[in-house]
Amino acid sequence: MTSKKLVNSVAGCADDALAGLVACDPNLQLLQGHRVALRSDLDSLKGRVALLSGGGSGHEPAHAGFIGKGMLTGVIAGAVFTSPAVGSILAAIRAVAQAGTVGTLLIVKNYTGDRLNFGLAREQARAEGIPVEMVVIGDDSAFTVLKKAGRRGLCGTVLIHKVAGALAEAGVGLEEITKQVTAVAKAMGTLGVSLSSCSVPGSKPTFELSADEVELGLGIHGEAGVRRIKMATADEIVKLMLDHMTSASSASHVPVKPGSSVVLMVNNLGGLSFLELGIIADAAVRSLEGRKVKIARALVGTFMSALEMPGVSLTLLLVDEPLLKLIDAETTAAAWPHVAKVSVTGRNRSRAAPVEPPETPDSTAARGPASKQMVLVLERVCTTLLGLEEHLNALDRAAGDGDCGTTHSRAARAIQSWLKEGPPPTSPAQLLSRLSVLLLEKMGGSSGALYGLFLTAASQPLKTKTDLPAWAAAMDAGLEAMQKYGKAAPGDRTMLDSLWAARQELQAWKSPGANLIQVLTKAVKSAEAAAEATKNMEAGAGRASYISSARLEQPDPGAVAAAAILRAILEGLQSQGV
């Protein structure tokens, strides 16, 4: 079975992709009759060296994304993973020559088709009297023993585009640019790893991997790598990659040693999430610095992909200060990232957390319930939530991401750990404030934020009084904050439904002579009834509001959890004879 792709046609996808890029970038133009993109200000390059590159499509943003002042003059694109036609390469050379450039450098990745087609076009152009040189880039560090074909051209080629572009922009001649980039290419290596293959439009995946396998040392055309390894952590895989590409026993290694200064490229092969890319980048920085290697610059992003391949490549380029100046030189190429012109290594990556303001003395502390009583109630709440974890998750799977129970259990465990550290504040206001901070930090999700809001607001009326009317006012304040920021209302099928029902009963606490337990018992029963009633409601807020109401046959998990918390508070107080 072929993979699904959003294309108009398999045959025309490379043309359409290039046309779309040019259509959205005023700095680019298509060469009529050819799959060639050129700088739209070509005439401004008179008297300077032109830089042309290219290859098969499917590596976006390479190659056309690197056209611009300070980088490439133009690119010639082939079909997906296919070398471009000789006629189009020759047309591009002629176009830049006729614009008045003084010579052309072809930057070619080391693949047989690219070498042949670019080489033939070069010979034909030279026969016409056009000065053309060609550098073949092979930065693959996968093979321990070099084969006759040499090292494949991978993402490191983009760094060659940058170096050559800076030299050309500075007015350096063709022969000198060729000499310098040839030397730079020898001080560079790239290694890729992938979780699965990619698939060319209209075709099946290029190779298969089992669930516990990872492909090491693969190319950028979906071809298999040098070996398969077992799935491991990001740290372990990055260490393996760096060990492999810097091992002196390998003929294709990068001679990186303690004290070396490098440019690091962390390149998304097309289908890796930004989350994973950041994890890999962090692992690479830590691993290199652990080897006493200085990271002069770090580039993280998608530079040379392999369609939708979920993998990453690491490139290391040994640099000195003159070379860094070329890397740092300005460019208008759309795909070149904004890179800070300072070393990554040696800077302070963290700032001390702000000092929390000192707590103001609370006049209600002495009149608040005993610390032991608070602990027993909180422990009852935690035990209840831990026991409901799977039930709440099951309810949440119908309308959310199935983690409501996990989220509440995380809160319960955080509270349990906090209680072990020492007795909680005896002041109700301070207790609620501390719980608010704890849940905001440890619980996570919208539930953590809502409970945090509720407790923060509820603590305010308790700063001056702790009688039953003050607790009723605390409930009012908490619900008002939840509604203000959460945008839910009673009847929207959220935790607010349970809490709102309880609030209506707790208004009785404002009357003289009200009984704590009797009123709270009614409030708990109302909350439980309201939670059960949510299964007949159409969701008006939260994740469930995006799901067809026909699928919501269970009560809202947040409402069930809120009612359970109130029940646990009641039972905790009753167990102490309150």
Coordinates of C-alpha atoms in Angstrom, one line a residue:
M1 CA 0.0 0.0 0.0
T2 CA 1.4 3.4 -1.0
S3 CA 1.5 6.2 1.5
K4 CA -0.9 9.2 1.3
K5 CA 0.5 12.5 0.1
L6 CA -1.1 15.9 -0.4
V7 CA 0.0 16.3 -4.0
N8 CA -1.8 17.1 -7.3
S9 CA 0.0 14.4 -9.2
V10 CA 3.0 12.2 -8.5
A11 CA 4.6 13.3 -11.8
G12 CA 4.2 17.0 -11.1
C13 CA 4.9 17.2 -7.4
A14 CA 8.5 18.5 -7.7
D15 CA 7.4 21.3 -10.1
D16 CA 4.5 22.2 -7.9
A17 CA 6.6 22.4 -4.8
L18 CA 9.2 24.6 -6.3
A19 CA 6.5 26.8 -7.9
G20 CA 4.9 27.2 -4.5
L21 CA 8.1 28.3 -2.9
V22 CA 8.8 30.9 -5.6
A23 CA 5.2 32.1 -5.6
C24 CA 5.6 33.0 -1.9
D25 CA 9.1 34.5 -2.0
P26 CA 9.6 37.7 -4.1
N27 CA 13.4 37.2 -3.9
L28 CA 13.1 34.1 -6.2
Q29 CA 12.3 33.5 -9.8
L30 CA 11.8 30.4 -11.9
L31 CA 13.8 29.9 -15.1
Q32 CA 11.3 29.3 -17.8
G33 CA 11.2 25.8 -19.2
H34 CA 13.3 24.4 -16.4
R35 CA 13.0 23.3 -12.8
V36 CA 15.4 26.0 -11.8
A37 CA 15.0 28.7 -9.1
L38 CA 17.3 31.8 -9.2
R39 CA 17.7 35.0 -7.2
S40 CA 15.4 37.6 -8.6
D41 CA 18.2 40.2 -8.3
L42 CA 20.5 38.2 -10.6
D43 CA 21.7 41.4 -12.4
S44 CA 23.2 42.7 -9.1
L45 CA 25.8 39.9 -9.1
K46 CA 27.7 41.3 -12.0
G47 CA 31.4 40.9 -11.4
R48 CA 31.0 38.2 -8.7
V49 CA 31.1 34.5 -8.6
A50 CA 27.7 32.6 -8.9
L51 CA 26.9 29.6 -6.7
L52 CA 24.7 26.9 -8.0
S53 CA 23.6 23.7 -6.2
G54 CA 20.7 21.3 -6.3
G55 CA 19.8 17.7 -6.5
G56 CA 16.7 15.6 -6.1
S57 CA 13.5 17.1 -4.6
G58 CA 12.2 15.9 -1.3
H59 CA 15.0 17.4 0.8
E60 CA 13.2 20.7 1.5
P61 CA 14.0 23.4 2.6
A62 CA 17.1 22.3 0.7
H63 CA 18.0 23.4 -1.8
A64 CA 15.9 26.4 -2.8
G65 CA 15.5 27.6 0.7
F66 CA 19.1 28.5 0.8
I67 CA 19.0 30.9 -2.2
G68 CA 19.7 34.4 -1.3
K69 CA 22.3 37.1 -0.7
G70 CA 25.2 35.5 1.1
M71 CA 24.3 32.0 0.0
L72 CA 23.3 30.3 -3.2
T73 CA 22.6 32.1 -6.5
G74 CA 20.3 29.4 -7.7
V75 CA 19.4 25.7 -7.6
I76 CA 18.4 23.0 -10.1
A77 CA 15.9 20.5 -8.8
G78 CA 15.3 17.0 -10.0
A79 CA 12.3 14.9 -9.4
V80 CA 11.9 13.4 -5.9
F81 CA 15.3 11.8 -4.9
T82 CA 16.4 12.1 -8.6
S83 CA 19.3 14.0 -10.0
P84 CA 18.4 17.1 -12.1
A85 CA 18.6 17.1 -15.9
V86 CA 21.8 18.1 -17.5
G87 CA 19.9 20.6 -19.8
S88 CA 18.5 22.4 -16.8
I89 CA 21.9 22.6 -15.0
L90 CA 23.4 24.0 -18.2
A91 CA 20.6 26.5 -18.6
A92 CA 21.2 27.7 -15.0
I93 CA 24.9 28.1 -15.7
R94 CA 24.2 30.1 -18.8
A95 CA 21.6 32.3 -17.1
V96 CA 24.0 33.4 -14.3
A97 CA 26.8 33.8 -16.9
Q98 CA 24.7 36.0 -19.1
A99 CA 23.8 38.1 -16.0
G100 CA 27.5 39.2 -15.8
T101 CA 28.9 36.9 -13.2
V102 CA 32.6 36.1 -13.5
G103 CA 32.4 32.4 -12.9
T104 CA 30.2 29.7 -11.4
L105 CA 30.9 27.2 -8.6
L106 CA 28.7 24.0 -8.7
I107 CA 28.3 22.6 -5.2
V108 CA 27.3 19.0 -5.6
K109 CA 26.5 16.3 -3.1
N110 CA 28.4 13.1 -3.6
Y111 CA 25.9 10.8 -5.4
T112 CA 26.6 9.2 -8.7
G113 CA 23.7 10.8 -10.6
D114 CA 24.5 14.3 -9.3
R115 CA 28.3 13.9 -10.1
L116 CA 27.5 12.7 -13.6
N117 CA 24.9 15.3 -14.5
F118 CA 26.5 18.3 -12.9
G119 CA 29.9 17.2 -14.3
L120 CA 28.6 16.9 -17.8
A121 CA 26.9 20.3 -17.6
R122 CA 30.1 21.8 -16.3
E123 CA 32.1 20.3 -19.3
Q124 CA 29.6 21.6 -21.8
A125 CA 29.6 25.1 -20.2
R126 CA 33.4 25.2 -20.1
A127 CA 33.4 24.2 -23.8
E128 CA 31.3 27.4 -24.3
G129 CA 33.9 29.4 -22.6
I130 CA 32.1 29.8 -19.3
P131 CA 34.4 29.5 -16.2
V132 CA 32.9 26.8 -14.0
E133 CA 34.3 24.8 -11.1
M134 CA 32.7 22.0 -9.2
V135 CA 33.1 20.8 -5.6
V136 CA 31.7 17.4 -4.5
I137 CA 30.7 17.3 -0.9
G138 CA 30.9 14.0 1.0
D139 CA 30.3 14.5 4.7
D140 CA 28.7 11.1 5.7
S141 CA 30.4 9.6 8.7
A142 CA 28.5 6.4 8.7
F143 CA 31.0 4.1 7.0
T144 CA 34.1 2.8 8.9
V145 CA 35.7 1.7 5.7
L146 CA 35.5 4.0 2.7
K147 CA 34.2 2.5 -0.5
K148 CA 35.2 3.6 -4.0
A149 CA 32.1 5.8 -4.2
G150 CA 33.3 7.8 -1.2
R151 CA 31.2 9.5 1.5
R152 CA 27.7 10.5 0.7
G153 CA 26.7 14.2 0.7
L154 CA 24.4 15.0 3.6
C155 CA 23.2 18.0 5.6
G156 CA 26.7 19.4 6.0
T157 CA 26.4 20.6 2.4
V158 CA 24.3 23.4 3.7
L159 CA 27.3 24.7 5.7
I160 CA 29.3 24.7 2.5
H161 CA 26.6 26.8 0.9
K162 CA 26.9 29.2 3.7
V163 CA 30.7 29.5 3.6
A164 CA 30.9 29.7 -0.2
G165 CA 28.1 32.3 -0.2
A166 CA 29.9 34.5 2.3
L167 CA 33.1 34.3 0.3
A168 CA 31.3 35.1 -3.0
E169 CA 29.5 38.1 -1.4
A170 CA 32.9 39.4 -0.2
G171 CA 34.1 39.3 -3.8
V172 CA 36.5 36.4 -3.5
G173 CA 37.4 34.8 -6.9
L174 CA 36.3 31.4 -8.2
E175 CA 39.5 29.6 -7.7
E176 CA 40.0 30.8 -4.1
I177 CA 36.4 29.9 -3.2
T178 CA 36.8 26.5 -4.6
K179 CA 40.0 26.0 -2.7
Q180 CA 38.6 27.2 0.7
V181 CA 35.3 25.2 0.6
T182 CA 37.2 22.1 -0.4
A183 CA 39.3 22.4 2.7
V184 CA 36.3 23.1 4.9
A185 CA 34.4 20.1 3.6
K186 CA 37.3 17.8 4.8
A187 CA 36.7 19.1 8.4
M188 CA 33.1 18.0 8.6
G189 CA 31.0 15.0 9.3
T190 CA 27.3 14.1 9.4
L191 CA 25.5 11.0 10.8
G192 CA 21.8 10.3 10.7
V193 CA 19.4 8.0 12.6
S194 CA 15.8 7.3 11.9
L195 CA 12.8 5.7 13.7
S196 CA 11.3 4.5 10.4
S197 CA 11.6 5.2 6.7
C198 CA 10.0 7.7 4.3
S199 CA 8.1 7.0 1.2
V200 CA 8.4 8.6 -2.2
P201 CA 5.0 9.9 -3.6
G202 CA 3.3 7.0 -5.3
S203 CA 5.5 4.4 -3.6
K204 CA 5.7 2.2 -0.5
P205 CA 8.1 2.9 2.4
T206 CA 11.7 2.4 1.3
F207 CA 12.5 0.0 4.2
E208 CA 10.8 -1.5 7.3
L209 CA 11.8 -1.3 10.9
S210 CA 10.3 -3.2 13.8
A211 CA 8.9 -1.3 16.8
D212 CA 12.1 -1.7 18.8
E213 CA 14.6 -0.9 16.1
V214 CA 16.3 2.3 14.9
E215 CA 18.3 2.8 11.7
L216 CA 21.8 4.2 12.1
G217 CA 23.8 5.9 9.4
L218 CA 21.2 6.2 6.7
G219 CA 21.3 8.5 3.8
I220 CA 18.8 11.2 2.7
H221 CA 17.0 9.2 0.0
G222 CA 15.3 6.6 2.2
E223 CA 18.1 4.1 1.8
A224 CA 18.9 1.9 4.7
G225 CA 21.8 2.7 7.0
V226 CA 24.9 0.9 8.1
R227 CA 23.2 -1.0 10.9
R228 CA 20.2 -1.3 13.1
I229 CA 20.2 -0.8 16.8
K230 CA 17.7 -1.3 19.5
M231 CA 15.5 1.6 20.5
A232 CA 17.0 3.5 23.4
T233 CA 16.7 6.9 25.2
A234 CA 17.6 10.1 23.3
D235 CA 20.8 10.4 25.5
E236 CA 21.9 6.9 24.6
I237 CA 21.3 7.3 20.9
V238 CA 23.1 10.7 20.7
K239 CA 26.1 9.2 22.6
L240 CA 26.2 6.3 20.1
M241 CA 26.0 8.7 17.2
L242 CA 28.8 10.9 18.5
D243 CA 30.9 7.9 19.4
H244 CA 30.5 6.5 15.9
M245 CA 31.2 9.8 14.0
T246 CA 34.3 10.8 16.0
S247 CA 35.9 7.3 16.4
A248 CA 39.5 7.5 15.2
S249 CA 39.2 3.9 14.0
S250 CA 36.6 5.0 11.3
A251 CA 37.9 6.2 7.9
S252 CA 35.0 8.7 7.7
H253 CA 35.3 10.1 11.2
V254 CA 35.4 13.8 12.2
P255 CA 38.7 14.5 14.1
V256 CA 37.0 16.1 17.0
K257 CA 39.0 16.0 20.2
P258 CA 38.9 17.6 23.7
G259 CA 39.5 21.4 23.1
S260 CA 38.1 21.3 19.6
S261 CA 35.7 24.1 18.5
V262 CA 32.8 23.0 16.4
V263 CA 29.6 24.2 14.7
L264 CA 26.8 21.7 15.6
M265 CA 23.8 21.2 13.3
V266 CA 20.8 19.2 14.6
N267 CA 18.8 18.5 11.5
N268 CA 15.2 17.2 11.4
L269 CA 15.0 14.6 8.6
G270 CA 11.4 15.6 8.0
G271 CA 9.0 13.8 10.4
L272 CA 10.5 14.3 13.8
S273 CA 8.5 16.5 16.2
F274 CA 9.9 19.7 17.5
L275 CA 9.7 18.2 21.0
E276 CA 12.0 15.4 20.1
L277 CA 14.3 17.7 18.2
G278 CA 14.8 19.8 21.3
I279 CA 15.5 16.8 23.4
I280 CA 18.1 15.6 20.8
A281 CA 19.7 19.0 20.7
D282 CA 20.0 19.1 24.5
A283 CA 21.5 15.7 24.5
A284 CA 24.0 16.6 21.8
V285 CA 25.1 19.8 23.6
R286 CA 25.6 18.0 26.9
S287 CA 27.4 15.1 25.3
L288 CA 29.8 17.2 23.4
E289 CA 30.5 19.5 26.3
G290 CA 31.1 16.4 28.4
R291 CA 33.8 15.5 26.0
K292 CA 35.4 19.0 26.5
V293 CA 34.3 20.1 23.0
K294 CA 33.5 23.8 22.6
I295 CA 30.2 24.4 20.6
A296 CA 30.9 27.7 18.9
R297 CA 27.5 27.7 17.2
A298 CA 24.4 25.5 17.3
L299 CA 21.9 25.3 14.5
V300 CA 18.7 23.4 15.2
G301 CA 15.9 22.9 12.7
T302 CA 15.0 21.4 9.4
F303 CA 17.8 22.0 6.8
M304 CA 17.9 18.9 4.6
S305 CA 15.1 16.5 5.0
A306 CA 14.2 13.1 3.5
L307 CA 10.5 13.7 2.9
E308 CA 8.6 12.7 6.1
M309 CA 11.3 10.5 7.6
P310 CA 11.1 10.6 11.4
G311 CA 14.7 11.0 12.2
V312 CA 17.6 13.4 12.9
S313 CA 21.1 13.9 11.7
L314 CA 24.0 15.5 13.6
T315 CA 26.6 17.5 11.7
L316 CA 29.9 18.6 13.2
L317 CA 32.2 21.2 11.5
L318 CA 35.6 22.0 13.0
V319 CA 36.0 25.8 13.0
D320 CA 38.4 28.6 13.8
E321 CA 37.6 32.3 14.1
P322 CA 38.0 33.1 10.3
L323 CA 35.6 30.3 9.4
L324 CA 33.2 31.4 12.1
K325 CA 33.1 34.8 10.5
L326 CA 31.9 33.2 7.3
I327 CA 29.2 31.2 9.1
D328 CA 28.1 34.4 10.9
A329 CA 28.0 36.5 7.7
E330 CA 24.6 38.0 6.8
T331 CA 22.3 36.2 4.4
T332 CA 18.8 36.7 3.1
A333 CA 18.3 32.9 2.4
A334 CA 14.8 32.1 3.9
A335 CA 15.8 28.8 5.4
W336 CA 19.0 29.9 7.2
P337 CA 18.1 30.3 10.9
H338 CA 18.8 33.4 13.0
V339 CA 21.9 32.1 14.8
A340 CA 23.3 34.0 17.8
K341 CA 26.9 35.1 17.0
V342 CA 28.3 33.9 20.3
S343 CA 29.5 30.6 21.6
V344 CA 27.0 28.2 23.0
T345 CA 29.5 26.7 25.4
G346 CA 30.6 28.7 28.4
R347 CA 27.5 30.8 28.9
N348 CA 25.1 30.7 31.9
R349 CA 22.0 28.9 30.8
S350 CA 19.9 29.5 33.9
R351 CA 18.8 32.4 36.1
A352 CA 18.0 32.1 39.8
A353 CA 14.3 31.9 40.5
P354 CA 12.8 35.1 42.0
V355 CA 12.6 35.2 45.8
E356 CA 9.1 34.8 47.0
P357 CA 7.8 37.6 49.1
P358 CA 7.6 36.9 52.8
E359 CA 4.3 35.7 54.2
T360 CA 2.4 38.4 56.0
P361 CA 1.4 37.6 59.6
D362 CA -2.1 36.0 59.6
S363 CA -4.3 37.0 62.5
T364 CA -6.5 33.9 62.0
A365 CA -3.8 31.3 62.6
A366 CA -4.5 30.8 66.2
R367 CA -8.2 30.5 65.7
G368 CA -7.9 28.0 62.7
P369 CA -8.5 24.3 63.0
A370 CA -5.7 22.2 64.5
S371 CA -2.9 21.2 62.1
K372 CA -3.5 17.5 62.9
Q373 CA -7.1 17.9 61.8
M374 CA -6.1 19.5 58.5
V375 CA -3.6 16.7 57.8
L376 CA -6.2 13.9 58.4
V377 CA -8.6 15.6 56.0
L378 CA -6.0 16.1 53.3
E379 CA -4.8 12.5 53.6
R380 CA -8.4 11.4 53.2
V381 CA -8.7 13.5 50.0
C382 CA -5.4 12.1 48.6
T383 CA -6.4 8.5 49.3
T384 CA -9.8 9.0 47.6
L385 CA -8.2 10.5 44.5
L386 CA -5.6 7.8 44.2
G387 CA -8.4 5.2 44.4
L388 CA -10.3 6.9 41.6
E389 CA -7.4 7.2 39.2
E390 CA -8.4 4.6 36.7
H391 CA -12.1 5.3 37.0
L392 CA -11.6 9.0 36.2
N393 CA -9.2 8.1 33.3
A394 CA -11.9 5.9 31.8
L395 CA -14.5 8.6 32.0
D396 CA -12.1 11.1 30.4
R397 CA -11.3 8.9 27.4
A398 CA -14.8 9.5 26.0
A399 CA -14.3 13.3 25.7
G400 CA -10.7 14.1 26.5
D401 CA -7.2 12.7 26.5
G402 CA -7.9 10.1 29.2
D403 CA -5.6 11.6 31.8
C404 CA -8.1 13.2 34.3
G405 CA -7.4 10.4 36.9
T406 CA -3.7 10.6 36.3
T407 CA -3.7 14.4 36.8
H408 CA -5.7 14.1 40.1
S409 CA -3.4 11.3 41.3
R410 CA -0.4 13.5 40.5
A411 CA -1.9 16.2 42.7
A412 CA -2.6 13.7 45.5
R413 CA 0.9 12.4 45.5
A414 CA 2.3 15.9 45.6
I415 CA 0.2 16.7 48.6
Q416 CA 1.3 13.5 50.4
S417 CA 4.9 14.4 49.8
W418 CA 4.3 17.9 51.0
L419 CA 2.7 16.7 54.2
K420 CA 5.7 14.5 54.9
E421 CA 8.0 17.5 54.9
G422 CA 6.3 18.9 58.0
P423 CA 3.0 20.1 59.4
P424 CA 1.0 22.5 57.1
P425 CA 0.2 26.0 58.1
T426 CA -2.5 26.3 60.8
S427 CA -4.0 29.3 59.1
P428 CA -6.7 28.3 56.7
A429 CA -5.8 31.2 54.3
Q430 CA -2.1 30.2 54.3
L431 CA -3.1 26.5 53.9
L432 CA -5.2 27.2 50.8
S433 CA -2.5 29.5 49.3
R434 CA 0.2 26.8 49.8
L435 CA -2.0 24.2 48.2
S436 CA -2.7 26.5 45.3
V437 CA 1.0 26.9 44.6
L438 CA 1.6 23.1 45.0
L439 CA -1.1 22.2 42.5
L440 CA -0.1 24.8 40.0
E441 CA 3.4 23.4 40.0
K442 CA 2.7 19.7 40.3
M443 CA -0.8 18.9 39.1
G444 CA -0.5 20.3 35.6
G445 CA -3.2 20.6 32.9
S446 CA -6.3 22.8 33.0
S447 CA -7.3 21.1 36.2
G448 CA -4.2 22.3 38.0
A449 CA -4.8 25.8 36.9
L450 CA -8.5 25.7 37.8
Y451 CA -7.9 24.3 41.3
G452 CA -5.1 26.8 41.7
L453 CA -7.4 29.7 40.8
F454 CA -10.1 28.4 43.1
L455 CA -7.8 28.0 46.1
T456 CA -6.0 31.3 45.6
A457 CA -9.3 33.2 45.5
A458 CA -10.9 31.2 48.3
S459 CA -8.0 32.0 50.6
Q460 CA -8.7 35.7 50.6
P461 CA -11.9 35.9 52.7
L462 CA -10.2 33.6 55.3
K463 CA -7.4 36.0 56.0
T464 CA -9.5 37.9 58.5
K465 CA -12.1 35.4 59.7
T466 CA -12.5 31.6 59.7
D467 CA -16.1 31.2 60.8
L468 CA -18.7 29.4 58.7
P469 CA -19.8 32.6 56.9
A470 CA -16.2 33.2 55.9
W471 CA -15.9 29.6 54.5
A472 CA -19.1 30.2 52.5
A473 CA -17.6 33.4 51.2
A474 CA -14.4 31.5 50.3
M475 CA -16.5 29.1 48.2
D476 CA -18.1 32.1 46.4
A477 CA -14.8 33.7 45.7
G478 CA -13.2 30.5 44.4
L479 CA -16.1 29.8 42.0
E480 CA -16.1 33.4 40.8
A481 CA -12.4 33.1 39.9
M482 CA -13.0 29.8 38.1
Q483 CA -15.8 31.3 36.0
K484 CA -13.9 34.5 35.2
Y485 CA -10.8 32.7 33.8
G486 CA -12.2 29.3 32.9
K487 CA -15.2 30.7 31.0
A488 CA -17.4 27.8 32.2
A489 CA -20.8 28.2 33.6
P490 CA -23.2 25.9 35.4
G491 CA -24.6 23.4 32.9
D492 CA -21.5 23.3 30.7
R493 CA -20.6 19.8 31.9
T494 CA -17.5 20.6 33.9
M495 CA -16.2 20.3 37.4
L496 CA -18.0 23.7 38.0
D497 CA -21.3 21.9 38.0
S498 CA -20.5 19.9 41.1
L499 CA -18.9 22.8 42.9
W500 CA -21.8 25.1 42.0
A501 CA -24.4 22.7 43.4
A502 CA -22.4 22.5 46.6
R503 CA -22.1 26.2 46.8
Q504 CA -25.9 26.6 46.8
E505 CA -26.2 24.5 49.9
L506 CA -23.2 26.1 51.6
Q507 CA -25.0 29.5 51.5
A508 CA -26.7 28.2 54.7
W509 CA -23.5 28.7 56.5
K510 CA -24.1 32.4 56.4
S511 CA -27.1 32.1 58.6
P512 CA -26.7 32.3 62.4
G513 CA -26.5 28.9 64.2
A514 CA -25.8 26.9 61.0
N515 CA -24.4 23.4 61.6
L516 CA -21.1 22.6 59.8
I517 CA -21.7 18.9 59.2
Q518 CA -25.4 19.1 58.4
V519 CA -24.9 21.8 55.7
L520 CA -21.8 20.1 54.3
T521 CA -23.6 16.8 54.1
K522 CA -26.3 18.4 52.0
A523 CA -23.7 20.1 49.9
V524 CA -21.9 16.8 49.2
K525 CA -25.1 15.1 48.1
S526 CA -26.0 18.0 45.8
A527 CA -22.5 17.9 44.3
E528 CA -22.7 14.1 43.7
A529 CA -26.2 14.5 42.1
A530 CA -24.9 17.3 39.9
A531 CA -21.9 15.2 38.8
E532 CA -24.2 12.4 37.8
A533 CA -26.5 14.8 35.9
T534 CA -23.6 16.0 33.7
K535 CA -23.9 12.8 31.6
N536 CA -27.2 14.3 30.2
M537 CA -25.6 17.7 29.5
E538 CA -24.2 19.0 26.2
A539 CA -20.6 20.1 26.9
G540 CA -20.3 23.9 26.6
A541 CA -16.7 24.3 27.8
G542 CA -13.5 22.2 28.0
R543 CA -12.2 19.5 25.7
A544 CA -15.6 17.7 25.7
S545 CA -17.2 20.7 23.9
Y546 CA -15.4 19.6 20.8
I547 CA -16.9 16.2 20.9
S548 CA -20.3 15.2 19.6
S549 CA -22.7 15.2 22.5
A550 CA -24.0 11.8 21.3
R551 CA -20.8 10.2 22.4
L552 CA -20.9 11.7 26.0
E553 CA -22.7 8.9 27.8
Q554 CA -20.7 9.1 31.1
P555 CA -20.6 11.8 33.7
D556 CA -17.9 14.5 33.4
P557 CA -14.7 13.2 35.1
G558 CA -13.9 16.6 36.5
A559 CA -17.3 16.9 38.1
V560 CA -17.0 13.4 39.6
A561 CA -13.6 14.3 41.0
A562 CA -14.8 17.5 42.6
A563 CA -17.7 15.7 44.2
A564 CA -15.4 13.0 45.5
I565 CA -13.1 15.6 47.0
L566 CA -16.0 17.2 48.9
R567 CA -17.1 13.7 50.1
A568 CA -13.6 13.0 51.3
I569 CA -13.5 16.4 53.3
L570 CA -16.9 15.5 54.9
E571 CA -15.8 12.0 55.9
G572 CA -12.5 13.3 57.1
L573 CA -14.2 15.7 59.4
Q574 CA -16.8 13.2 60.6
S575 CA -14.1 10.7 61.4
Q576 CA -12.7 13.2 63.9
G577 CA -16.1 13.8 65.5
V578 CA -16.4 17.3 64.3

